[in-house]
Coordinates of N, CA and C and ligand atoms in Angstrom, one line a residue:
X1 N 12.8 -9.0 -7.9 CA 12.3 -8.7 -6.6 C 10.9 -9.3 -6.4
X2 N 10.8 -10.2 -5.4 CA 9.5 -10.9 -5.1 C 8.6 -10.0 -4.2
X3 N 7.4 -9.7 -4.7 CA 6.5 -8.8 -4.0 C 5.4 -9.6 -3.4
X4 N 5.0 -9.4 -2.2 CA 3.8 -9.9 -1.6 C 2.9 -8.7 -1.4
X5 N 1.6 -8.8 -1.8 CA 0.6 -7.8 -1.5 C -0.3 -8.3 -0.5
X6 N -0.6 -7.5 0.6 CA -1.5 -7.9 1.6 C -2.7 -7.0 1.5
X7 N -3.9 -7.6 1.5 CA -5.1 -6.8 1.3 C -6.3 -7.4 2.1
X8 N -7.3 -6.6 2.3 CA -8.5 -7.0 3.1 C -9.8 -6.8 2.4
X9 N -9.8 -6.0 1.3 CA -11.1 -5.5 0.8 C -11.2 -5.7 -0.7
X10 N -11.6 -4.6 -1.3 CA -11.9 -4.6 -2.7 C -10.7 -4.9 -3.6
X11 N -9.6 -4.4 -3.2 CA -8.4 -4.8 -4.0 C -8.2 -4.0 -5.3
X12 N -8.7 -2.8 -5.4 CA -8.4 -2.1 -6.6 C -7.0 -1.7 -6.7
X13 N -6.3 -1.4 -5.6 CA -4.9 -1.1 -5.7 C -4.1 -2.4 -6.1
X14 N -4.5 -3.5 -5.6 CA -3.9 -4.8 -6.1 C -4.1 -4.9 -7.6
X15 N -5.3 -4.6 -8.1 CA -5.6 -4.7 -9.5 C -4.7 -3.8 -10.3
X16 N -4.5 -2.6 -9.7 CA -3.6 -1.6 -10.4 C -2.2 -2.2 -10.6
X17 N -1.7 -2.9 -9.5 CA -0.4 -3.6 -9.6 C -0.4 -4.7 -10.6
X18 N -1.5 -5.5 -10.6 CA -1.6 -6.6 -11.6 C -1.6 -6.1 -13.0
X19 N -2.4 -5.0 -13.2 CA -2.4 -4.4 -14.6 C -1.1 -3.8 -15.0
X20 N -0.4 -3.2 -14.1 CA 0.9 -2.6 -14.4 C 1.9 -3.7 -14.7
X21 N 1.9 -4.8 -13.9 CA 2.8 -5.9 -14.2 C 2.5 -6.5 -15.6
X22 N 1.2 -6.6 -16.0 CA 0.8 -7.1 -17.3 C 1.3 -6.2 -18.4
X23 N 1.4 -4.9 -18.1 CA 1.9 -4.0 -19.2 C 3.4 -3.9 -19.1
X24 N 4.1 -4.6 -18.2 CA 5.5 -4.6 -18.1 C 6.0 -3.3 -17.4
X25 N 5.2 -2.7 -16.6 CA 5.5 -1.4 -16.0 C 6.0 -1.5 -14.5
X26 N 6.2 -2.8 -14.1 CA 6.7 -2.9 -12.7 C 8.2 -3.2 -12.6
X27 N 8.8 -3.0 -13.8 CA 10.3 -3.3 -13.8 C 10.6 -4.7 -13.3
X28 N 11.6 -4.8 -12.5 CA 12.0 -6.2 -12.0 C 11.1 -6.7 -10.9
X29 N 10.1 -6.0 -10.5 CA 9.2 -6.5 -9.4 C 8.2 -7.5 -10.0
X30 N 8.1 -8.6 -9.2 CA 7.2 -9.7 -9.6 C 6.2 -9.9 -8.5
X31 N 4.9 -10.0 -8.9 CA 3.9 -10.2 -7.9 C 3.9 -11.7 -7.5
X32 N 4.5 -12.0 -6.4 CA 4.8 -13.4 -6.1 C 3.7 -14.0 -5.3
X33 N 3.0 -13.2 -4.5 CA 1.9 -13.8 -3.6 C 1.0 -12.7 -3.2
X34 N -0.2 -13.0 -3.0 CA -1.2 -12.1 -2.4 C -1.8 -12.8 -1.1
X35 N -1.7 -12.1 0.0 CA -2.3 -12.6 1.2 C -3.4 -11.7 1.7
X36 N -4.5 -12.4 2.2 CA -5.6 -11.6 2.7 C -6.0 -12.2 4.1
X37 N -6.6 -11.3 4.9 CA -7.1 -11.7 6.2 C -8.6 -11.9 6.2
X38 N -9.2 -11.6 5.1 CA -10.7 -11.7 5.0 C -10.9 -12.7 3.9
X39 N -11.3 -14.0 4.2 CA -11.3 -15.1 3.2 C -12.0 -14.8 1.9
X40 N -13.1 -14.1 2.0 CA -13.9 -14.0 0.7 C -13.8 -12.6 0.1
X41 N -12.8 -11.9 0.4 CA -12.7 -10.5 -0.1 C -12.4 -10.5 -1.6
X42 N -12.8 -9.4 -2.2 CA -12.6 -9.2 -3.6 C -11.2 -9.3 -4.1
X43 N -10.3 -8.8 -3.2 CA -8.9 -8.8 -3.5 C -8.4 -10.3 -3.8
X44 N -8.9 -11.2 -3.0 CA -8.5 -12.6 -3.1 C -8.9 -13.1 -4.5
X45 N -10.1 -12.8 -4.9 CA -10.6 -13.2 -6.2 C -9.8 -12.6 -7.3
X46 N -9.4 -11.4 -7.2 CA -8.6 -10.7 -8.2 C -7.3 -11.4 -8.4
X47 N -6.7 -11.8 -7.2 CA -5.4 -12.5 -7.3 C -5.5 -13.8 -8.0
X48 N -6.5 -14.5 -7.6 CA -6.7 -15.9 -8.2 C -7.0 -15.7 -9.7
X49 N -7.8 -14.7 -10.1 CA -8.0 -14.5 -11.5 C -6.8 -14.2 -12.3
X50 N -5.8 -13.6 -11.6 CA -4.6 -13.2 -12.3 C -3.5 -14.3 -12.2
X51 N -3.9 -15.4 -11.5 CA -3.0 -16.6 -11.4 C -1.8 -16.4 -10.5
X52 N -2.0 -15.5 -9.5 CA -1.0 -15.2 -8.5 C -1.3 -16.2 -7.3
X53 N -0.2 -16.7 -6.7 CA -0.3 -17.5 -5.5 C -1.0 -16.7 -4.4
X54 N -1.9 -17.4 -3.7 CA -2.6 -16.7 -2.6 C -2.5 -17.4 -1.3
X55 N -2.7 -16.7 -0.2 CA -2.8 -17.3 1.1 C -3.8 -16.5 1.9
X56 N -4.5 -17.2 2.8 CA -5.4 -16.6 3.7 C -4.9 -16.8 5.2
X57 N -4.8 -15.7 5.9 CA -4.6 -15.8 7.3 C -5.7 -15.0 8.0
X58 N -6.7 -15.7 8.5 CA -7.9 -15.1 9.0 C -7.6 -14.6 10.5
X59 N -7.6 -13.3 10.7 CA -7.2 -12.8 12.0 C -8.2 -13.2 13.1
X60 N -9.4 -13.6 12.7 CA -10.4 -14.0 13.7 C -10.0 -15.4 14.4
X61 N -9.0 -16.1 13.8 CA -8.6 -17.4 14.3 C -7.5 -17.2 15.3
X62 N -7.1 -16.0 15.6 CA -5.9 -15.8 16.5 C -6.4 -14.8 17.6
X63 N -6.2 -15.3 18.8 CA -6.7 -14.6 20.0 C -5.7 -13.4 20.3
X64 N -4.5 -13.6 19.9 CA -3.4 -12.6 20.2 C -2.8 -12.1 18.9
X65 N -2.6 -10.8 18.9 CA -2.1 -10.2 17.7 C -0.8 -10.8 17.2
X66 N 0.1 -11.1 18.1 CA 1.4 -11.6 17.8 C 1.3 -13.0 17.1
X67 N 0.3 -13.8 17.5 CA 0.1 -15.1 16.8 C -0.3 -14.9 15.3
X68 N -1.1 -13.9 15.1 CA -1.5 -13.5 13.7 C -0.3 -13.1 12.9
X69 N 0.5 -12.3 13.5 CA 1.7 -11.8 12.9 C 2.6 -13.0 12.5
X70 N 2.8 -13.9 13.4 CA 3.6 -15.1 13.2 C 3.1 -16.0 12.1
X71 N 1.8 -16.1 12.1 CA 1.1 -16.9 11.0 C 1.3 -16.3 9.6
X72 N 1.2 -15.0 9.6 CA 1.4 -14.2 8.4 C 2.9 -14.4 7.9
X73 N 3.8 -14.3 8.8 CA 5.2 -14.6 8.4 C 5.4 -16.0 7.8
X74 N 4.8 -16.9 8.5 CA 4.9 -18.3 8.1 C 4.3 -18.5 6.7
X75 N 3.2 -17.9 6.4 CA 2.6 -18.0 5.1 C 3.4 -17.4 4.0
X76 N 4.1 -16.3 4.4 CA 4.9 -15.6 3.4 C 6.2 -16.3 3.1
X77 N 6.8 -17.0 4.1 CA 8.1 -17.6 4.0 C 8.4 -18.4 2.7
X78 N 7.5 -19.3 2.2 CA 7.8 -20.1 1.0 C 7.9 -19.2 -0.2
X79 N 7.4 -18.0 -0.2 CA 7.5 -17.2 -1.4 C 8.7 -16.3 -1.5
X80 N 9.6 -16.4 -0.5 CA 10.9 -15.7 -0.6 C 10.6 -14.2 -0.9
X81 N 9.9 -13.5 -0.1 CA 9.4 -12.2 -0.4 C 10.5 -11.1 0.0
X82 N 10.7 -10.2 -1.0 CA 11.6 -9.1 -0.8 C 11.0 -7.8 -0.4
X83 N 9.7 -7.7 -0.8 CA 9.0 -6.4 -0.5 C 7.5 -6.8 -0.2
X84 N 7.0 -6.1 0.8 CA 5.6 -6.4 1.2 C 4.8 -5.1 1.0
X85 N 3.8 -5.2 0.2 CA 2.9 -4.0 -0.1 C 1.6 -4.1 0.6
X86 N 1.3 -3.2 1.5 CA 0.0 -3.2 2.2 C -0.9 -2.4 1.3
X87 N -1.9 -3.0 0.7 CA -2.8 -2.3 -0.2 C -4.2 -2.5 0.3
X88 N -4.6 -1.6 1.2 CA -5.9 -1.8 1.8 C -6.0 -3.0 2.8
X89 N -4.8 -3.1 3.5 CA -4.8 -4.2 4.5 C -5.1 -3.6 5.9
X90 N -6.2 -4.1 6.4 CA -6.8 -3.4 7.6 C -6.4 -3.9 8.9
X91 N -5.2 -4.5 9.0 CA -4.7 -4.9 10.3 C -3.4 -4.2 10.6
X92 N -3.1 -3.9 11.9 CA -1.8 -3.4 12.3 C -0.8 -4.6 12.4
X93 N 0.4 -4.3 12.0 CA 1.4 -5.3 12.1 C 2.3 -5.0 13.2
X94 N 2.7 -6.0 14.0 CA 3.5 -5.8 15.2 C 5.0 -6.3 15.0
X95 N 5.7 -6.4 16.1 CA 7.1 -6.6 16.0 C 7.5 -8.0 15.3
X96 N 6.7 -9.0 15.5 CA 7.1 -10.3 14.9 C 7.1 -10.2 13.4
X97 N 6.2 -9.4 12.8 CA 6.2 -9.2 11.4 C 7.2 -8.2 10.9
X98 N 7.2 -7.1 11.6 CA 8.1 -6.0 11.2 C 9.6 -6.4 11.5
X99 N 9.8 -7.2 12.5 CA 11.1 -7.7 12.8 C 11.7 -8.6 11.6
X100 N 10.8 -9.3 10.9 CA 11.2 -10.1 9.8 C 11.3 -9.3 8.5
X101 N 10.4 -8.4 8.3 CA 10.3 -7.7 7.0 C 10.5 -6.2 7.2
X102 N 10.9 -5.8 8.3 CA 11.1 -4.3 8.6 C 12.0 -3.6 7.6
X103 N 11.5 -2.4 7.2 CA 12.3 -1.7 6.2 C 11.9 -2.1 4.8
X104 N 11.2 -3.2 4.6 CA 10.8 -3.6 3.3 C 9.2 -3.8 3.2
X105 N 8.6 -3.0 4.0 CA 7.1 -3.0 4.0 C 6.6 -1.6 3.7
X106 N 5.7 -1.5 2.7 CA 5.2 -0.2 2.4 C 3.6 -0.2 2.5
X107 N 3.1 0.9 2.6 CA 1.6 1.0 2.8 C 1.1 2.2 1.9
X108 N -0.1 2.1 1.4 CA -0.7 3.2 0.8 C -1.9 3.7 1.6
X109 N -1.9 5.0 1.8 CA -2.9 5.7 2.7 C -3.6 6.8 1.9
X110 N -4.9 6.9 2.0 CA -5.6 7.9 1.2 C -5.7 9.3 1.9
X111 N -4.6 9.8 2.2 CA -4.5 11.2 2.7 C -3.1 11.6 2.6
X112 N -2.9 12.9 2.7 CA -1.5 13.5 2.7 C -1.0 13.4 4.1
X113 N -0.3 12.3 4.5 CA 0.2 12.1 5.8 C 1.3 13.2 6.1
X114 N 1.4 13.7 7.3 CA 0.8 13.2 8.5 C -0.6 13.6 8.8
X115 N -1.3 14.3 7.8 CA -2.7 14.6 8.1 C -3.6 13.4 7.9
X116 N -4.5 13.3 8.8 CA -5.6 12.3 8.7 C -5.1 10.8 8.6
X117 N -4.3 10.4 9.6 CA -4.0 8.9 9.6 C -5.2 8.1 10.1
X118 N -5.1 6.8 10.0 CA -6.2 5.9 10.5 C -7.3 5.8 9.4
X119 N -8.4 5.1 9.9 CA -9.5 4.8 9.0 C -10.3 6.1 8.8
X120 N -11.1 6.2 7.8 CA -12.0 7.4 7.5 C -11.2 8.6 7.1
X121 N -10.0 8.4 6.5 CA -9.2 9.6 6.2 C -9.9 10.5 5.2
X122 N -10.6 10.0 4.2 CA -11.2 10.9 3.3 C -12.4 11.6 3.9
X123 N -13.1 10.9 4.8 CA -14.3 11.6 5.5 C -13.7 12.7 6.3
X124 N -12.6 12.5 7.0 CA -12.1 13.5 7.9 C -11.5 14.7 7.1
X125 N -10.9 14.4 6.0 CA -10.4 15.5 5.1 C -11.5 16.4 4.6
X126 N -12.6 15.7 4.1 CA -13.7 16.5 3.6 C -14.4 17.3 4.8
X127 N -14.5 16.7 5.9 CA -15.2 17.4 7.0 C -14.3 18.5 7.6
X128 N -13.0 18.4 7.5 CA -12.1 19.4 8.0 C -12.1 20.6 7.2
X129 N -12.4 20.4 5.9 CA -12.4 21.6 5.0 C -11.0 21.9 4.3
X130 N -10.1 20.9 4.3 CA -8.9 21.1 3.6 C -9.2 21.3 2.1
X131 N -8.3 22.0 1.4 CA -8.5 22.2 0.0 C -7.8 21.3 -0.9
X132 N -6.8 20.6 -0.3 CA -6.0 19.6 -1.0 C -6.0 18.4 -0.1
X133 N -6.2 17.2 -0.7 CA -5.8 16.0 0.0 C -5.1 15.1 -1.1
X134 N -5.1 13.8 -0.8 CA -4.4 13.0 -1.8 C -4.0 11.6 -1.2
X135 N -2.9 11.1 -1.6 CA -2.5 9.8 -1.1 C -1.0 9.8 -0.8
X136 N -0.6 8.9 0.1 CA 0.8 8.7 0.5 C 1.2 7.3 0.4
X137 N 2.4 7.0 -0.1 CA 3.0 5.7 0.0 C 4.2 5.9 1.0
X138 N 4.2 5.1 2.1 CA 5.2 5.2 3.1 C 5.7 3.9 3.5
X139 N 6.9 3.9 4.1 CA 7.5 2.7 4.7 C 6.7 2.5 6.0
X140 N 6.5 1.3 6.4 CA 5.7 0.9 7.6 C 6.7 0.7 8.7
X141 N 6.3 1.4 9.8 CA 7.0 1.1 11.1 C 5.9 1.0 12.1
X142 N 6.2 0.6 13.4 CA 5.2 0.5 14.4 C 4.5 1.8 14.5
X143 N 3.2 1.8 14.6 CA 2.4 3.0 14.7 C 1.4 3.0 13.5
X144 N 0.4 3.8 13.6 CA -0.7 3.8 12.6 C -0.3 4.8 11.5
X145 N -0.1 4.4 10.3 CA 0.2 5.2 9.2 C 1.4 6.2 9.4
X146 N 2.3 5.7 10.3 CA 3.5 6.5 10.5 C 4.6 5.8 9.6
X147 N 5.8 6.3 9.7 CA 6.9 5.8 8.9 C 7.2 6.7 7.7
X148 N 8.4 6.7 7.3 CA 8.9 7.7 6.3 C 8.1 7.7 5.0
X149 N 7.8 8.9 4.6 CA 7.0 9.1 3.3 C 7.9 8.8 2.1
X150 N 7.4 8.0 1.2 CA 8.2 7.7 0.0 C 7.7 8.7 -1.2
X151 N 6.4 8.7 -1.3 CA 5.8 9.5 -2.4 C 4.4 10.0 -2.1
X152 N 4.0 11.1 -2.6 CA 2.6 11.6 -2.4 C 2.1 12.1 -3.7
X153 N 0.8 12.1 -3.8 CA 0.1 12.7 -4.9 C -1.1 13.5 -4.4
X154 N -1.3 14.7 -4.8 CA -2.4 15.5 -4.3 C -3.5 15.7 -5.3
X155 N -4.7 15.8 -4.7 CA -5.9 16.1 -5.5 C -6.6 17.3 -4.8
X156 N -7.4 18.1 -5.6 CA -8.2 19.1 -5.0 C -9.4 18.5 -4.2
X157 N -9.8 19.2 -3.2 CA -11.0 18.9 -2.5 C -12.0 19.9 -2.9
X158 N -13.1 19.5 -3.5 CA -14.1 20.5 -4.0 C -15.1 20.8 -3.0
X159 N -15.8 21.9 -3.1 CA -16.7 22.4 -2.1 C -17.9 21.4 -1.9
X160 N -18.3 20.7 -3.0 CA -19.4 19.8 -2.8 C -19.0 18.3 -2.6
X161 N -17.7 18.1 -2.3 CA -17.3 16.7 -2.1 C -17.9 16.1 -0.8
X162 N -18.2 14.9 -0.9 CA -18.4 14.1 0.3 C -17.4 13.0 0.4
X163 N -17.5 12.2 1.3 CA -16.4 11.1 1.5 C -16.3 10.3 0.2
X164 N -17.4 9.9 -0.4 CA -17.3 9.0 -1.5 C -16.7 9.7 -2.7
X165 N -17.1 10.9 -3.0 CA -16.5 11.6 -4.2 C -15.0 11.9 -4.0
X166 N -14.6 12.3 -2.8 CA -13.2 12.5 -2.6 C -12.4 11.2 -2.6
X167 N -13.0 10.2 -2.0 CA -12.3 8.9 -2.1 C -12.1 8.4 -3.5
X168 N -13.1 8.6 -4.3 CA -12.9 8.2 -5.7 C -11.8 9.0 -6.5
X169 N -11.8 10.3 -6.2 CA -10.7 11.1 -6.8 C -9.3 10.7 -6.4
X170 N -9.2 10.4 -5.1 CA -7.9 10.0 -4.5 C -7.5 8.6 -5.1
X171 N -8.5 7.7 -5.2 CA -8.2 6.4 -5.6 C -7.6 6.4 -7.0
X172 N -8.0 7.3 -7.9 CA -7.4 7.3 -9.2 C -5.9 7.6 -9.1
X173 N -5.5 8.4 -8.1 CA -4.1 8.7 -7.9 C -3.4 7.6 -7.2
X174 N -4.1 6.9 -6.3 CA -3.5 5.7 -5.7 C -3.0 4.7 -6.7
X175 N -3.9 4.5 -7.7 CA -3.7 3.4 -8.7 C -2.5 3.8 -9.6
X176 N -2.1 5.0 -9.6 CA -1.0 5.5 -10.4 C 0.3 5.5 -9.5
X177 N 0.1 6.0 -8.3 CA 1.3 6.1 -7.4 C 1.9 4.8 -6.9
X178 N 1.0 3.9 -6.5 CA 1.5 2.7 -5.9 C 2.4 1.9 -6.9
X179 N 1.9 1.6 -8.1 CA 2.8 0.9 -9.0 C 4.1 1.6 -9.3
X180 N 4.1 2.9 -9.4 CA 5.3 3.7 -9.6 C 6.3 3.5 -8.5
X181 N 5.8 3.5 -7.3 CA 6.7 3.3 -6.1 C 7.3 1.9 -6.1
X182 N 6.4 0.9 -6.3 CA 6.9 -0.5 -6.4 C 8.0 -0.6 -7.4
X183 N 7.8 0.0 -8.6 CA 8.8 -0.1 -9.6 C 10.1 0.6 -9.2
X184 N 10.0 1.8 -8.6 CA 11.2 2.6 -8.1 C 11.9 1.8 -7.1
X185 N 11.2 1.1 -6.2 CA 11.9 0.3 -5.2 C 12.6 -0.9 -5.8
X186 N 11.9 -1.5 -6.8 CA 12.5 -2.7 -7.4 C 13.7 -2.3 -8.3
X187 N 13.7 -1.1 -8.8 CA 14.9 -0.7 -9.6 C 15.9 0.0 -8.7
X188 N 15.8 0.0 -7.4 CA 16.8 0.5 -6.6 C 16.9 2.0 -6.6
X189 N 15.8 2.7 -6.9 CA 15.8 4.1 -7.1 C 15.3 4.9 -5.8
X190 N 15.2 4.1 -4.7 CA 14.7 4.7 -3.5 C 15.8 4.7 -2.4
X191 N 16.2 5.8 -1.9 CA 17.2 5.8 -0.9 C 16.7 6.6 0.3
X192 N 17.2 6.2 1.5 CA 16.7 6.9 2.7 C 17.8 7.4 3.6
X193 N 17.6 8.6 4.1 CA 18.5 9.2 5.0 C 17.6 9.6 6.2
X194 N 17.6 8.7 7.2 CA 16.7 8.8 8.3 C 15.2 8.8 7.8
X195 N 14.5 9.9 8.1 CA 13.1 9.9 7.7 C 13.0 10.5 6.2
X196 N 14.1 11.0 5.7 CA 14.0 11.7 4.4 C 14.3 10.6 3.3
X197 N 13.2 10.3 2.6 CA 13.4 9.3 1.5 C 13.4 10.1 0.2
X198 N 14.4 9.6 -0.6 CA 14.5 10.2 -2.0 C 14.2 9.2 -3.0
X199 N 13.4 9.6 -4.0 CA 13.1 8.7 -5.1 C 13.8 9.3 -6.3
X200 N 14.8 8.6 -6.9 CA 15.4 9.0 -8.1 C 14.5 8.8 -9.2
X201 N 14.1 9.8 -9.9 CA 13.1 9.7 -11.0 C 13.6 8.9 -12.1
X202 N 12.8 8.1 -12.7 CA 13.2 7.3 -13.8 C 13.5 8.2 -15.1
X203 N 14.5 7.8 -15.8 CA 14.9 8.6 -17.0 C 14.5 7.7 -18.2
X204 N 14.0 8.2 -19.3 CA 13.9 9.6 -19.6 C 12.5 10.2 -19.4
X205 N 11.5 9.5 -18.8 CA 10.2 10.0 -18.8 C 10.1 11.3 -17.9
X206 N 11.0 11.3 -16.8 CA 11.0 12.4 -15.9 C 9.8 12.5 -15.1
X207 N 9.1 11.4 -15.0 CA 7.8 11.3 -14.2 C 8.2 11.6 -12.8
X208 N 7.4 12.4 -12.1 CA 7.7 12.7 -10.8 C 6.7 12.0 -9.8
X209 N 7.2 11.6 -8.7 CA 6.3 11.0 -7.7 C 5.8 12.0 -6.7
X210 N 6.1 13.3 -6.9 CA 5.5 14.3 -6.1 C 4.6 15.1 -7.1
X211 N 3.4 14.8 -7.1 CA 2.6 15.4 -8.1 C 1.3 16.1 -7.6
X212 N 0.7 16.9 -8.5 CA -0.6 17.5 -8.2 C -1.5 17.1 -9.3
Ligands
LIG301 C1 -7.4 2.6 -0.3 O1 -8.0 3.8 -0.3 C2 -6.2 2.5 0.5 O2 -5.5 3.7 0.4 C3 -6.7 2.3 1.8 O3 -7.7 1.4 1.7 C4 -8.3 1.5 0.4 C5 -8.1 0.2 -0.3 O4 -8.8 0.1 -1.5 N1 -5.6 1.9 2.7 P1 -8.6 -1.2 -2.4 O5 -8.8 -2.4 -1.5 O6 -7.2 -1.2 -3.0 O7 -9.6 -1.0 -3.5

C-alpha cells in the first residue's frame, strides 16, 4: 500500500510514521511520498532526510482552492497512492481532491472529536475545563475535522495544564495512534458500516486503538 503523507509544519507525526516504518511496524504500508504546502517546513526536511520522495504545492500560488486541489492531485498521481495521511496538514481539501482519493484519506486531530474541531483544539479543551482530551484519527470528508472516527486515544487534562502542556501530552499519543491506524488500514483490518468504523485488533498483541 503506497502512502502519501501531507503536512504543513513540524512533522513530528510524519517522523513517527518514518520511525515506525524503519522498525518494520507499518506492515505492508510504504511511505511513498510526502507533500507539503509550506516549502520550508520541518516536515519537508524530515522526509528528505528519510529519503522519501517529496513534492511541494504552495497554496499561495493558487487563487482558487480548487486549483490547489487539482495541483495536489497531479503531484500525487505519479506515486500511485493508495492512502493519504493528513498529518498536520493545515489546508481544507475540496471535491477535486476528495473525489479522487475519497474514502482513502485520513486525518489526525488533537482532540476527542466531535469535541473541539478546528485549530486551537488543545487550547479550547484546556479552557473549557474538560477532564479528558486526546486525539482522533478519522476518515476525511468535506467539512472541518468531520468524517467517521477510526480510533481515539485519551489523556487526562490536569488542573495546571495550559495549551502547550496539554498539546505535548496529546502528541505522545498521536505518535502512537497514527502509525497503528496506518498499519491497520494497510493490513485490511478496518471496516466501515456507515459512520461506524471497526478496527479488528491485531493478534496476538491485543493492542487496542481505543485507549486511555
Ligand atoms: C498535531 O497536533 C496534529 O494533530 C494536528 O497538527 C499537529 C501537527 O503536528 N493536526 P506535527 O506537524 O505532526 O508535529
